[in-house]
């Protein structure tokens, strides 16, 4: 008897739901009601968008300018400008704060291989894959060879000179870091790709290449 009662109850509920659906579908055809909405605030956020006007601030802006002299969390300020004078000053004053270790040298080598070897070559000889001759076809169908210029070698035995003066094998911590941060000539800045610690690890590995 209990099983039959449950079965009858289920049939009754299904019939009631079906009747409700039929009645609602036969209602006024001109209505534009979308019915009830569940959790409306989940897709109509109460918070302001960054570009919206905001009466809660004197300047009526939602996205506020950080106070002068403050830095974002995790940001390390580099106090040298992108000038030859500050490149030389960084070379004199800016030194690697990290202690050299085998683990950091291996990390520096991996980063160098990822970001630098395409131009500088895996051994720092300036023979990266991008410097090799490759055949291209221009818009007129003419085939020709093209490559990027070879950067100077880091190796002491090659005696290569930097375009900013001095030997590549003699570049100091600060000069290498400055170049990674700002780039130079055909090399773009790598400040957004490498954290400060990663830049110093690359500097460590470059010093190893300079010894060759």
Coordinates of C-alpha atoms in Angstrom, one line a residue:
X1 CA 0.0 0.0 0.0
X2 CA 2.9 2.4 0.8
X3 CA 4.4 1.8 -2.7
X4 CA 1.1 2.5 -4.3
X5 CA 0.7 5.7 -2.4
X6 CA 4.1 7.0 -3.5
X7 CA 3.3 6.0 -7.1
X8 CA 0.0 7.8 -7.0
X9 CA 1.6 10.9 -5.5
X10 CA 4.3 10.9 -8.3
X11 CA 1.6 10.7 -10.9
X12 CA -0.4 13.5 -9.3
X13 CA 2.6 15.8 -9.2
X14 CA 3.6 15.1 -12.8
X15 CA 0.0 15.8 -13.9
X16 CA -0.1 19.1 -12.0
X17 CA 3.1 20.2 -13.6
X18 CA 1.9 19.3 -17.0
X19 CA -1.4 21.2 -16.5
X20 CA 0.6 24.3 -15.3
X21 CA 2.7 24.2 -18.4
X22 CA -0.3 24.0 -20.7
X23 CA -2.2 26.8 -19.0
X24 CA 0.8 29.1 -19.0
X25 CA 1.4 28.4 -22.7
X26 CA -2.2 29.3 -23.6
X27 CA -2.1 32.7 -21.8
X28 CA -1.9 36.2 -23.3
X29 CA 0.3 36.1 -26.4
X30 CA 1.2 39.7 -26.1
X31 CA 3.0 39.5 -22.8
X32 CA 6.8 40.3 -22.8
X33 CA 7.4 38.9 -19.4
X34 CA 10.5 36.7 -19.1
X35 CA 9.2 35.1 -15.9
X36 CA 11.2 34.9 -12.8
X37 CA 15.0 35.3 -12.9
X38 CA 17.3 33.4 -10.6
X39 CA 20.2 35.2 -8.8
X40 CA 19.9 38.3 -10.9
X41 CA 22.9 40.0 -9.1
X42 CA 25.2 37.3 -10.4
X43 CA 25.1 38.8 -13.9
X44 CA 24.2 42.4 -12.9
X45 CA 27.1 43.1 -10.5
X46 CA 26.7 45.7 -7.8
X47 CA 30.4 46.8 -8.0
X48 CA 31.5 49.5 -10.4
X49 CA 33.4 48.8 -13.5
X50 CA 36.9 50.5 -13.6
X51 CA 35.8 52.9 -16.4
X52 CA 32.5 53.9 -14.9
X53 CA 31.8 57.3 -13.2
X54 CA 31.8 57.0 -9.4
X55 CA 30.2 59.5 -7.1
X56 CA 32.0 58.1 -4.1
X57 CA 35.2 59.9 -5.1
X58 CA 36.0 63.6 -5.5
X59 CA 37.3 63.1 -9.1
X60 CA 34.2 60.9 -10.0
X61 CA 36.5 58.1 -11.2
X62 CA 36.3 54.4 -10.2
X63 CA 39.9 53.5 -11.1
X64 CA 42.0 55.7 -8.9
X65 CA 45.6 56.7 -9.6
X66 CA 48.0 55.2 -7.1
X67 CA 49.4 57.7 -4.6
X68 CA 52.7 59.3 -5.7
X69 CA 55.8 57.4 -4.7
X70 CA 54.0 54.0 -4.1
X71 CA 54.8 50.8 -5.9
X72 CA 52.5 47.8 -6.6
X73 CA 52.9 44.7 -4.5
X74 CA 55.7 42.6 -5.9
X75 CA 57.1 45.4 -8.1
X76 CA 60.8 46.3 -7.8
X77 CA 61.8 49.7 -9.0
X78 CA 64.8 50.1 -11.2
X79 CA 66.4 53.4 -10.4
X80 CA 68.4 53.8 -13.7
X81 CA 67.1 55.5 -16.8
X82 CA 67.5 54.2 -20.3
X83 CA 70.5 56.4 -21.1
X84 CA 74.2 55.8 -21.8
X85 CA 75.1 57.7 -18.7
X86 CA 72.9 55.5 -16.5
X87 CA 74.0 52.4 -18.3
X88 CA 77.6 53.2 -17.2
X89 CA 76.4 54.2 -13.7
X90 CA 74.6 50.9 -13.3
X91 CA 77.8 49.1 -14.4
X92 CA 79.6 50.8 -11.5
X93 CA 77.0 50.7 -8.8
X94 CA 74.5 47.9 -9.5
X95 CA 75.6 44.4 -8.4
X96 CA 73.9 41.0 -8.2
X97 CA 72.3 40.5 -4.7
X98 CA 72.0 36.8 -5.2
X99 CA 74.6 34.3 -4.1
X100 CA 75.9 32.2 -7.0
X101 CA 74.9 28.5 -6.8
X102 CA 74.7 25.6 -9.2
X103 CA 70.9 25.7 -9.0
X104 CA 70.7 29.3 -10.0
X105 CA 73.3 28.8 -12.8
X106 CA 71.1 26.0 -14.2
X107 CA 68.0 28.3 -14.0
X108 CA 70.0 31.1 -15.6
X109 CA 71.0 28.8 -18.5
X110 CA 67.4 27.6 -19.0
X111 CA 66.2 31.2 -19.1
X112 CA 69.0 32.2 -21.4
X113 CA 68.1 29.3 -23.8
X114 CA 64.5 30.4 -23.8
X115 CA 64.8 34.2 -24.2
X116 CA 68.4 34.9 -25.4
X117 CA 69.8 32.0 -27.4
X118 CA 67.7 32.7 -30.5
X119 CA 70.0 35.7 -31.1
X120 CA 73.0 35.2 -28.9
X121 CA 73.3 31.5 -29.6
X122 CA 73.3 28.7 -27.0
X123 CA 76.9 29.3 -26.1
X124 CA 76.8 33.1 -26.3
X125 CA 78.8 33.3 -29.5
X126 CA 76.3 35.5 -31.3
X127 CA 75.3 32.8 -33.7
X128 CA 71.6 32.2 -32.8
X129 CA 69.2 30.7 -35.2
X130 CA 67.7 34.1 -36.1
X131 CA 71.1 35.2 -37.5
X132 CA 71.2 32.4 -40.1
X133 CA 70.5 33.1 -43.7
X134 CA 67.0 32.1 -44.7
X135 CA 65.2 32.4 -48.0
X136 CA 62.1 34.6 -48.2
X137 CA 59.8 35.7 -51.0
X138 CA 58.7 39.3 -51.2
X139 CA 55.4 40.7 -52.5
X140 CA 56.8 40.7 -56.1
X141 CA 57.7 37.0 -55.9
X142 CA 61.4 37.7 -55.7
X143 CA 63.4 35.3 -53.6
X144 CA 66.2 36.6 -51.5
X145 CA 68.2 35.8 -48.4
X146 CA 67.5 37.6 -45.1
X147 CA 68.8 37.4 -41.6
X148 CA 69.3 39.5 -38.4
X149 CA 72.8 40.8 -37.7
X150 CA 74.9 38.8 -35.3
X151 CA 75.2 40.2 -31.8
X152 CA 78.8 40.3 -30.5
X153 CA 80.1 37.2 -28.7
X154 CA 80.5 37.1 -25.0
X155 CA 83.5 34.9 -25.2
X156 CA 86.8 36.4 -23.9
X157 CA 88.8 34.6 -26.7
X158 CA 86.7 36.2 -29.4
X159 CA 87.6 39.7 -28.2
X160 CA 84.2 41.2 -29.3
X161 CA 83.4 44.8 -28.5
X162 CA 80.1 46.2 -27.2
X163 CA 78.5 49.0 -29.3
X164 CA 78.5 51.1 -26.2
X165 CA 82.2 50.6 -25.5
X166 CA 84.3 48.0 -23.8
X167 CA 84.6 44.3 -24.3
X168 CA 81.6 42.0 -24.2
X169 CA 83.6 39.7 -22.0
X170 CA 84.1 42.5 -19.5
X171 CA 80.4 43.5 -19.1
X172 CA 79.5 43.9 -15.4
X173 CA 76.5 42.9 -13.5
X174 CA 74.8 46.2 -13.8
X175 CA 75.4 46.7 -17.5
X176 CA 74.0 43.2 -18.3
X177 CA 71.0 43.8 -16.1
X178 CA 70.4 47.3 -17.6
X179 CA 70.5 45.8 -21.1
X180 CA 68.0 43.0 -20.1
X181 CA 65.7 45.6 -18.6
X182 CA 65.7 48.1 -21.4
X183 CA 67.1 46.2 -24.4
X184 CA 69.5 47.7 -26.9
X185 CA 69.7 48.1 -30.7
X186 CA 67.7 45.1 -32.2
X187 CA 67.2 43.6 -28.8
X188 CA 63.9 44.5 -27.1
X189 CA 63.3 44.9 -23.4
X190 CA 62.8 41.7 -21.4
X191 CA 61.5 43.5 -18.3
X192 CA 58.1 42.0 -18.7
X193 CA 59.3 38.5 -19.4
X194 CA 61.7 38.1 -16.6
X195 CA 61.3 38.9 -12.9
X196 CA 64.2 40.7 -11.1
X197 CA 65.5 37.4 -9.7
X198 CA 65.3 35.7 -13.1
X199 CA 67.3 38.7 -14.6
X200 CA 70.0 38.2 -12.1
X201 CA 70.1 34.4 -12.8
X202 CA 70.6 35.2 -16.5
X203 CA 73.4 37.7 -15.5
X204 CA 75.1 34.8 -13.6
X205 CA 75.0 32.6 -16.6
X206 CA 76.3 35.3 -18.9
X207 CA 79.3 35.6 -16.7
X208 CA 79.9 31.9 -17.2
X209 CA 79.8 32.4 -21.0
X210 CA 82.3 35.3 -20.7
X211 CA 84.9 33.0 -19.2
X212 CA 85.0 30.9 -22.4

